[in-house]
mmCIF file of C-alpha atoms and ligand atoms in Angstrom:
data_model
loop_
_atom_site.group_PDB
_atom_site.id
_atom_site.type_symbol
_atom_site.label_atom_id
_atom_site.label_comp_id
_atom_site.label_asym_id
_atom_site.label_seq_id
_atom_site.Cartn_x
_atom_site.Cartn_y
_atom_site.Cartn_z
ATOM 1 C CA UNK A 1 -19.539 189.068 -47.288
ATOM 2 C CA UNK A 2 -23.048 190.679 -47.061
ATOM 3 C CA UNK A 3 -23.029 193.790 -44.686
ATOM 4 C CA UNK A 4 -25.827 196.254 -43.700
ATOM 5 C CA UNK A 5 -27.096 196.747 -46.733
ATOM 6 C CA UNK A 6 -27.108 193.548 -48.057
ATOM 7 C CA UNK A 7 -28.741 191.896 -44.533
ATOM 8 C CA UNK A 8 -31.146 194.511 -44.203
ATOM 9 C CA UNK A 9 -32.897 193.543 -48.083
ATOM 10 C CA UNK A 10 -33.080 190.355 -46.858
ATOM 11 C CA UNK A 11 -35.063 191.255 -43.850
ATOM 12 C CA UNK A 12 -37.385 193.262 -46.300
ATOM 13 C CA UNK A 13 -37.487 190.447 -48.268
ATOM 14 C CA UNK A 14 -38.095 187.730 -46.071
ATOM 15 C CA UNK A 15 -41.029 189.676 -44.046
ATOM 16 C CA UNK A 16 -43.639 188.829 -46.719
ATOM 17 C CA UNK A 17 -43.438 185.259 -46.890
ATOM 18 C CA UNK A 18 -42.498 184.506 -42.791
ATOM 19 C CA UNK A 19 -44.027 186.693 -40.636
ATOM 20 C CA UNK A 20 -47.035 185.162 -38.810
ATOM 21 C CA UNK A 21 -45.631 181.605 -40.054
ATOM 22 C CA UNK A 22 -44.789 178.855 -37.599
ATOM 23 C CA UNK A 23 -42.128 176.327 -38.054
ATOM 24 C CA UNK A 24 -43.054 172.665 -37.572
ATOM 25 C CA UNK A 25 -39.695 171.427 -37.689
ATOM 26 C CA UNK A 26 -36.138 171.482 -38.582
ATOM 27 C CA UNK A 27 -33.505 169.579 -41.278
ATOM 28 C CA UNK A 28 -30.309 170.244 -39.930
ATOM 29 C CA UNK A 29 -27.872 168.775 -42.210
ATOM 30 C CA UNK A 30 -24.156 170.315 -41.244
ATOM 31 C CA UNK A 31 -24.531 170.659 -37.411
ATOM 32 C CA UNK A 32 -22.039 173.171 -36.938
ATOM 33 C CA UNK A 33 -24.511 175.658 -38.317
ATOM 34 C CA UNK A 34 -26.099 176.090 -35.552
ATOM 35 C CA UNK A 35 -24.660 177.893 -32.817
ATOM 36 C CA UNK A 36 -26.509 177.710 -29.866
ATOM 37 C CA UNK A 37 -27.507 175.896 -28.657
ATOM 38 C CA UNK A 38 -26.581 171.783 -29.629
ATOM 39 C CA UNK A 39 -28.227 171.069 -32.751
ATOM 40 C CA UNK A 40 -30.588 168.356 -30.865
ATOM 41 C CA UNK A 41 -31.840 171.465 -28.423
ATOM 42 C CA UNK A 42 -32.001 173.361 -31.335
ATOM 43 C CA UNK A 43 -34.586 171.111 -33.307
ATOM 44 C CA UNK A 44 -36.668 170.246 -30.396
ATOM 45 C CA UNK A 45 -37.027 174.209 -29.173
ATOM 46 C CA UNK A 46 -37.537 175.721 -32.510
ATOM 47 C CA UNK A 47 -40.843 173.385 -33.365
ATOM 48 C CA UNK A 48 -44.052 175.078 -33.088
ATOM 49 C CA UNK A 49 -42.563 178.505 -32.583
ATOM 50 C CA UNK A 50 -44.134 181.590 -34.424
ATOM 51 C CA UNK A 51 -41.911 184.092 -36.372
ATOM 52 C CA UNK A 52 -43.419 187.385 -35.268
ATOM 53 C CA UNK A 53 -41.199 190.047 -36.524
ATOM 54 C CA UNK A 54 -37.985 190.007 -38.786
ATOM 55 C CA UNK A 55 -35.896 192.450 -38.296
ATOM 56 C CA UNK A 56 -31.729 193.180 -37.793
ATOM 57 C CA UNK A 57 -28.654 194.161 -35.929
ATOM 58 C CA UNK A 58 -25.570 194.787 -37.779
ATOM 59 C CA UNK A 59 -25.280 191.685 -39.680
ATOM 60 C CA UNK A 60 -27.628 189.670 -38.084
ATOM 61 C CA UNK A 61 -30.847 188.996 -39.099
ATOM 62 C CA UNK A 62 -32.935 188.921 -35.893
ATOM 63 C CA UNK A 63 -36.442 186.722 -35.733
ATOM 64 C CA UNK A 64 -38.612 186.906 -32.675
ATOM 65 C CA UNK A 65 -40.120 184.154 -32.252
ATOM 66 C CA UNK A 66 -43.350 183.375 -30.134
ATOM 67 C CA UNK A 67 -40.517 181.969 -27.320
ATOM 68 C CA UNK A 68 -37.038 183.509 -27.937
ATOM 69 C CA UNK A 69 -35.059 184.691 -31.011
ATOM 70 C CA UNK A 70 -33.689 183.117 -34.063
ATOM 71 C CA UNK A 71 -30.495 185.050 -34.985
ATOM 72 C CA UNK A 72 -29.071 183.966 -38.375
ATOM 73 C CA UNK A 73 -25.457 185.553 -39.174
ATOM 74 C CA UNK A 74 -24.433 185.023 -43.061
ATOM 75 C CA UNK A 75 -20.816 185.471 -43.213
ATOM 76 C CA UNK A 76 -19.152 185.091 -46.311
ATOM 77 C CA UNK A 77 -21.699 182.910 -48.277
ATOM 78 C CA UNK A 78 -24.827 182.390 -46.637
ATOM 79 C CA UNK A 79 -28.185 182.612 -48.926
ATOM 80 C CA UNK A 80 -31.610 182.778 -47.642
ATOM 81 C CA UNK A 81 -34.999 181.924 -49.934
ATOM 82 C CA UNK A 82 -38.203 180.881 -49.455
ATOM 83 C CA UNK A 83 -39.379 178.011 -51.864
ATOM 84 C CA UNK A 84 -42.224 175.172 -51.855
ATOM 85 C CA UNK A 85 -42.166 171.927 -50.328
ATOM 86 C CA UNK A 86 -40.854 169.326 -53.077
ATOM 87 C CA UNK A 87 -38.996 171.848 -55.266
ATOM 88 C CA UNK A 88 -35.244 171.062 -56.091
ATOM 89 C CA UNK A 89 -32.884 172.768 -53.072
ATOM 90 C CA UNK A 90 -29.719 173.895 -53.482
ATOM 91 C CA UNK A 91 -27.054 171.386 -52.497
ATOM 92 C CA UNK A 92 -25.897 173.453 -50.092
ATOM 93 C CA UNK A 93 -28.797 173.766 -48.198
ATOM 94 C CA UNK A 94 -27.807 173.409 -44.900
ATOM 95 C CA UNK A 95 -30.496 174.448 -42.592
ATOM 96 C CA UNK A 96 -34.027 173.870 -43.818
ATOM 97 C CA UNK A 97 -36.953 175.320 -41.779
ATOM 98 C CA UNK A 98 -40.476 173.952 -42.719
ATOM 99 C CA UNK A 99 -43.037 175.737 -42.469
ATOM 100 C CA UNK A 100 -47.026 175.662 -41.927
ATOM 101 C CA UNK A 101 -47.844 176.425 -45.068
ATOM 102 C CA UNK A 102 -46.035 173.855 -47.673
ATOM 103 C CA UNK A 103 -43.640 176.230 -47.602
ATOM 104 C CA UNK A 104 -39.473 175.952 -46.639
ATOM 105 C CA UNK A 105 -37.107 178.763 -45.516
ATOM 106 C CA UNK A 106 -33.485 177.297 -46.566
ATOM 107 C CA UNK A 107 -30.275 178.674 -45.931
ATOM 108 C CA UNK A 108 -28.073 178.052 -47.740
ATOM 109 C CA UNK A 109 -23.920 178.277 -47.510
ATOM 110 C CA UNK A 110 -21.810 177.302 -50.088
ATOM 111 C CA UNK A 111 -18.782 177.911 -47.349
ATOM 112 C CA UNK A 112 -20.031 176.758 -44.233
ATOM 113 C CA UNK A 113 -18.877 180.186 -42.218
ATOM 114 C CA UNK A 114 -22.849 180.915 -41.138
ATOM 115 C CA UNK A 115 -24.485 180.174 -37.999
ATOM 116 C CA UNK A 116 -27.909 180.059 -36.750
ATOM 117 C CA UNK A 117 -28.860 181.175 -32.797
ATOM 118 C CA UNK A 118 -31.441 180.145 -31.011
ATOM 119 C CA UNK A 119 -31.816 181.980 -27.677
ATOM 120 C CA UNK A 120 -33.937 183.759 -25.008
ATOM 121 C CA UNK A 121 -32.578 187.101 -25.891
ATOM 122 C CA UNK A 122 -31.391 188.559 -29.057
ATOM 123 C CA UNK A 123 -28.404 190.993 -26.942
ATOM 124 C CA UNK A 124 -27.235 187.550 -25.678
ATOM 125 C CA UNK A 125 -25.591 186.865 -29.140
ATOM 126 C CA UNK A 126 -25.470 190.960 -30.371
ATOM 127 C CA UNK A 127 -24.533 192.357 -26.845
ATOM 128 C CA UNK A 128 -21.125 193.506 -27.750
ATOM 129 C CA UNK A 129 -21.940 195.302 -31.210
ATOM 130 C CA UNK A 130 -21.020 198.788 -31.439
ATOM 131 C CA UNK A 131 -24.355 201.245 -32.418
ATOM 132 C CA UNK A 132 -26.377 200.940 -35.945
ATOM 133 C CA UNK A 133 -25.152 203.813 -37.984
ATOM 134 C CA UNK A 134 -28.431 204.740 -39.374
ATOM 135 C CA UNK A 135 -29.901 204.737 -36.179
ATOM 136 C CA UNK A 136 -31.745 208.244 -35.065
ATOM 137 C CA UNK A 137 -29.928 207.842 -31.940
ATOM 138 C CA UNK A 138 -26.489 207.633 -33.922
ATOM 139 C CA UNK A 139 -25.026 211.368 -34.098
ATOM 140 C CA UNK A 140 -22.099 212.941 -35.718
ATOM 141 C CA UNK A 141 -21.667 214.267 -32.215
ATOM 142 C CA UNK A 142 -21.773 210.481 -30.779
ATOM 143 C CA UNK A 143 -20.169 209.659 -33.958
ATOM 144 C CA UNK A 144 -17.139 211.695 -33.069
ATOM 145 C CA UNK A 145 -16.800 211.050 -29.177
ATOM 146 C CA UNK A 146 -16.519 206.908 -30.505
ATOM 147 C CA UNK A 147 -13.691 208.736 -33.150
ATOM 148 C CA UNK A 148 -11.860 210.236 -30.355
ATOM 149 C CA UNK A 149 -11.717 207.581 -27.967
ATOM 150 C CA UNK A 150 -9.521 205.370 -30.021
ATOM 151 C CA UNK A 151 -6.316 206.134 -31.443
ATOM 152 C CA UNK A 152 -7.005 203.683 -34.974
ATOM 153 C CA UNK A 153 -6.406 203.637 -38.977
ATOM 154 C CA UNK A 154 -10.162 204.432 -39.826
ATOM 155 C CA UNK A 155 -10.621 201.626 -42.265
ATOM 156 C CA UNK A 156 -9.567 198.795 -39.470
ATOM 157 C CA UNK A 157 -11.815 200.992 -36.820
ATOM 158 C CA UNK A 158 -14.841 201.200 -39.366
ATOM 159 C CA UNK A 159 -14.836 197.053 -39.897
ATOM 160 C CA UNK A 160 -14.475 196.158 -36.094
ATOM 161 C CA UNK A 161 -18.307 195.621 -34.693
ATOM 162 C CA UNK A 162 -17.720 196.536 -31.478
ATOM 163 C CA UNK A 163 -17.073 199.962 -32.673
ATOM 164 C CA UNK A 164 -19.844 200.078 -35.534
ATOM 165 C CA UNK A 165 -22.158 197.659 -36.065
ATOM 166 C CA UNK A 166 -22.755 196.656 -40.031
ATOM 167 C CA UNK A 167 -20.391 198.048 -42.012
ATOM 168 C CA UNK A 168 -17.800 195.962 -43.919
ATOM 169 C CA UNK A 169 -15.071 196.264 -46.462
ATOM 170 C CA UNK A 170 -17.423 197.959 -49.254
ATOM 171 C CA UNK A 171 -19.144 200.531 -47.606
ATOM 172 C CA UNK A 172 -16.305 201.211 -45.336
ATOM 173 C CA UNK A 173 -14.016 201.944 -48.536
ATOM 174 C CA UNK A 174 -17.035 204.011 -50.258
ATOM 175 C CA UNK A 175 -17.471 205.710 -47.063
ATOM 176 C CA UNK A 176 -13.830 207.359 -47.019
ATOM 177 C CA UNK A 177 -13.572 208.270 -50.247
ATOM 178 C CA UNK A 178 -16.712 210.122 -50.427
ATOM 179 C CA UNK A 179 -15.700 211.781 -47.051
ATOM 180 C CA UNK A 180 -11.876 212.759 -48.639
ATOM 181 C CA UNK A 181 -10.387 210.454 -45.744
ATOM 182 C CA UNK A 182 -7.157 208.449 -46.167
ATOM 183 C CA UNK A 183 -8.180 205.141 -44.694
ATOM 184 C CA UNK A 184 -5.170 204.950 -42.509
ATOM 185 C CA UNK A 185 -6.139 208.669 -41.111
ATOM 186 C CA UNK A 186 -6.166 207.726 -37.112
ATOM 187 C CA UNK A 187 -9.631 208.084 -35.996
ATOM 188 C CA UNK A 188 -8.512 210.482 -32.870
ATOM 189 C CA UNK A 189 -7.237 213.412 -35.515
ATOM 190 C CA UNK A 190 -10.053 214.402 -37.191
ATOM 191 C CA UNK A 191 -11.757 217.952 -36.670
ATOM 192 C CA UNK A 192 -14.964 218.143 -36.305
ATOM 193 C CA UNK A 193 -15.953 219.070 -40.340
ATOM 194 C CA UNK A 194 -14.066 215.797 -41.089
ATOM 195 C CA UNK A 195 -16.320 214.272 -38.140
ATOM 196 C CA UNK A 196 -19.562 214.994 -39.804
ATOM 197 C CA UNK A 197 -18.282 214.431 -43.377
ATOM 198 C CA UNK A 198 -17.591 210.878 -42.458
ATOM 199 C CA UNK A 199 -20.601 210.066 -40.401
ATOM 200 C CA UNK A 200 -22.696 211.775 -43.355
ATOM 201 C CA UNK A 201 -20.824 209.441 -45.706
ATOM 202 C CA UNK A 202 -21.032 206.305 -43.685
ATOM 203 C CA UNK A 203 -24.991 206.547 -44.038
ATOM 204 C CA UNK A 204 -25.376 207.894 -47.459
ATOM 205 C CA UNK A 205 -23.017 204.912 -48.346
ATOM 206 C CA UNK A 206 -24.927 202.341 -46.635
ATOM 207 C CA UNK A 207 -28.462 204.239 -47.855
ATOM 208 C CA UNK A 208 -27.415 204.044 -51.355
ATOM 209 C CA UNK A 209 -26.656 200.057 -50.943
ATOM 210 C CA UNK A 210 -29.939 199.528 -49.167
ATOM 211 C CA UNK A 211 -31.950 201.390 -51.925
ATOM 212 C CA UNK A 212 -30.169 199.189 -54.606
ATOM 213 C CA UNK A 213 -30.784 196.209 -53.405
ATOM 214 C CA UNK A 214 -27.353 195.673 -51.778
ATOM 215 C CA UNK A 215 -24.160 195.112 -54.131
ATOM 216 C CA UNK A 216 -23.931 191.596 -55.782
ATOM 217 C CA UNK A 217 -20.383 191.245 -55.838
ATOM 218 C CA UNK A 218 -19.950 187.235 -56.140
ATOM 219 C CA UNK A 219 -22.017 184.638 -56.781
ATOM 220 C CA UNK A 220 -23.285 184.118 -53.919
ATOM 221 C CA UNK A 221 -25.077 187.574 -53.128
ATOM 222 C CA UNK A 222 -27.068 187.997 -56.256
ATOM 223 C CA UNK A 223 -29.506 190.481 -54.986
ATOM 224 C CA UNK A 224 -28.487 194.071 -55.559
ATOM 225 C CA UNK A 225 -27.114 196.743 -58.174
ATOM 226 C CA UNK A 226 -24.975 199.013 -55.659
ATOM 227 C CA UNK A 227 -21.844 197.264 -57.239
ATOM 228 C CA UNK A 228 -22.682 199.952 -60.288
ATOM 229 C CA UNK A 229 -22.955 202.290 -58.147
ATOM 230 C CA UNK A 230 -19.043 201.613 -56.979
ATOM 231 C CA UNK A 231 -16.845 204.459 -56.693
ATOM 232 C CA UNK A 232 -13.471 202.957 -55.547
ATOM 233 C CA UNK A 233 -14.485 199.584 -54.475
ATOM 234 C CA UNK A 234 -12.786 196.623 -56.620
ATOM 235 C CA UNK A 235 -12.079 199.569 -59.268
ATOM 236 C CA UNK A 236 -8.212 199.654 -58.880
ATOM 237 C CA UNK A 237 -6.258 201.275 -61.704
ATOM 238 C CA UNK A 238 -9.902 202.934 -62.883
ATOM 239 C CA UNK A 239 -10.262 206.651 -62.631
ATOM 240 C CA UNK A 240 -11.432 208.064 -59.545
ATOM 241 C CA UNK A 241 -14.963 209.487 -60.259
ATOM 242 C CA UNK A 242 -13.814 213.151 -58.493
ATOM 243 C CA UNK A 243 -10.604 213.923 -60.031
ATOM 244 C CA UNK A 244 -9.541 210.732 -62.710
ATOM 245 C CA UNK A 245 -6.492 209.737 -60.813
ATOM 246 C CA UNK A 246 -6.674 205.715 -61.053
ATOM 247 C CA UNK A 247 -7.699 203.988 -57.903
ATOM 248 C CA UNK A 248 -5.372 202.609 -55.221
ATOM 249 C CA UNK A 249 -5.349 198.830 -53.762
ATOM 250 C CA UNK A 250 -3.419 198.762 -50.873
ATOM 251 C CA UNK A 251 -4.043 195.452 -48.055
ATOM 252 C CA UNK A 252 -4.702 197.008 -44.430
ATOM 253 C CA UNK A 253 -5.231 194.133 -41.668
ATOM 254 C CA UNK A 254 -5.649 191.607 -44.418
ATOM 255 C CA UNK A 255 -8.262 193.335 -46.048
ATOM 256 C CA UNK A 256 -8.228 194.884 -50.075
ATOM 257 C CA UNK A 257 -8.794 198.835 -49.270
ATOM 258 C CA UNK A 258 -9.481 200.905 -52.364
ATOM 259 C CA UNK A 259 -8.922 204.465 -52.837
ATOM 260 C CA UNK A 260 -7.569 207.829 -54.596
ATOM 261 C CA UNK A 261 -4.328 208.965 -53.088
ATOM 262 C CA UNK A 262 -5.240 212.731 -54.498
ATOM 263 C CA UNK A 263 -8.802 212.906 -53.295
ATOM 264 C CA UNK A 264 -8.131 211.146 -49.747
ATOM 265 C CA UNK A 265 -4.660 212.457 -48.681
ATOM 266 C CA UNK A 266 -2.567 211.137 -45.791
ATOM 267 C CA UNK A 267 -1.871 213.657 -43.401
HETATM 268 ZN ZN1 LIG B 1 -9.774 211.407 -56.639
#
């Protein structure tokens, strides 16, 4: 599933070829992409609007529009590209925005899990998301009052939204083990050093994915090289790049969690 890194080279991406362009109409071809609100609402507000700024919030990409917001969240397979009237889409082109200049915006979603927002205000579909970690506003200090108001494993704390916004299995996993944390840690018994180790780690994690491109780690994100940049993520039974003892794969709340049981401790 894309996550900070991976939404916010989109963004970058997409700016270039949308901002400033209006959209003429809509092909909605698997309704239950869209959101909000019924896909018939949806077409008929969306025509004629003007994408002014792209931008995003966690992992939604956020477009104001001349009259609202276009939200647009990928989930596990959603692709976005820019292409020419009359050139071959991608069967799984789902959503198809045309644009004013000859020009389509597709998205594309091999699984179906995305969904597109159309509303007045962006907070009305982002309103519960915990704080961007690489805002200025987002201290270790902050950072450690969130820590210490829950009693949580880290790993299961780091991926809920409401806590954090953005982060997801990969960073979360490259976050503790450059921090030394044991992902089951609970949030509420860290000191202070361990405070700022992890908030430093969380955004020179997500930093290093944004200035690779994001991690391309199935077909379906095909953007980035942070997946070489891995240093426990889907590496189980390699060497951890600290001290060589082989990566750990253990499941926490469902999800894979990779890490070194000598560099990240459990105590
Ligand atoms: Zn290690």
């Amino acid at each position: 599933m894309p996550e900070l890194p991976e939404v916010e080279t989109y963004v970058r991406r997409l700016r270039a070829p949308l901002v400033g362009r209006t959209i003429t109409r809509v092909t909605v071809k698997w309704p239950r992409h869209i959101a909000i609100p019924s896909p018939r609402q949806f077409s008929q507000r969306i025509r004629g609007q003007r994408i002014e700024t792209i931008g995003r919030r966690g992992k939604y990409l956020v477009f104001e529009l001349s009259a609202g917001a276009l939200l647009i969240h990928l989930k596990m397979s959603g692709d976005l590209a820019v292409a020419p009237d009359g050139t071959t889409r991608d069967k799984h082109a789902h959503t198809v925005f045309h644009l004013d200049n000859q020009h389509e915006f597709r998205f594309s979603d091999t699984r179906k899990f995305g969904r597109v927002y159309l509303v007045t205000r962006p907070e009305e579909v982002t309103g519960r998301l915990g704080p961007e970690p690489l805002a200025a506003g987002f201290t270790a200090r902050r950072f450690g009052e969130r820590l210490a108001a829950h009693s949580r494993a880290l790993k299961p704390l780091l991926l809920d939204q409401t806590f954090m916004a953005g982060v997801g299995n990969i960073y979360a996993d490259e976050a503790l083990h450059l921090a030394g944390l044991h992902p089951l840690r609970k949030s509420d018994t860290l000191c202070s050093d361990e405070v700022r180790r992890l908030w430093q780690s969380i955004r020179r994690a997500l930093r290093s994915g944004i200035r690779h491109g994001g991690a391309s780690i199935d077909r379906v994100y095909r953007g980035g090289e942070f997946q070489n940049e891995f240093r426990v993520y889907q590496r189980e039974g390699e060497p951890c790049p600290n001290c060589g003892t082989r990566i750990r794969r253990i499941m926490i709340g469902q999800r894979s969690t990779h890490f070194c049981s000598r560099c990240q401790r459990d105590h």
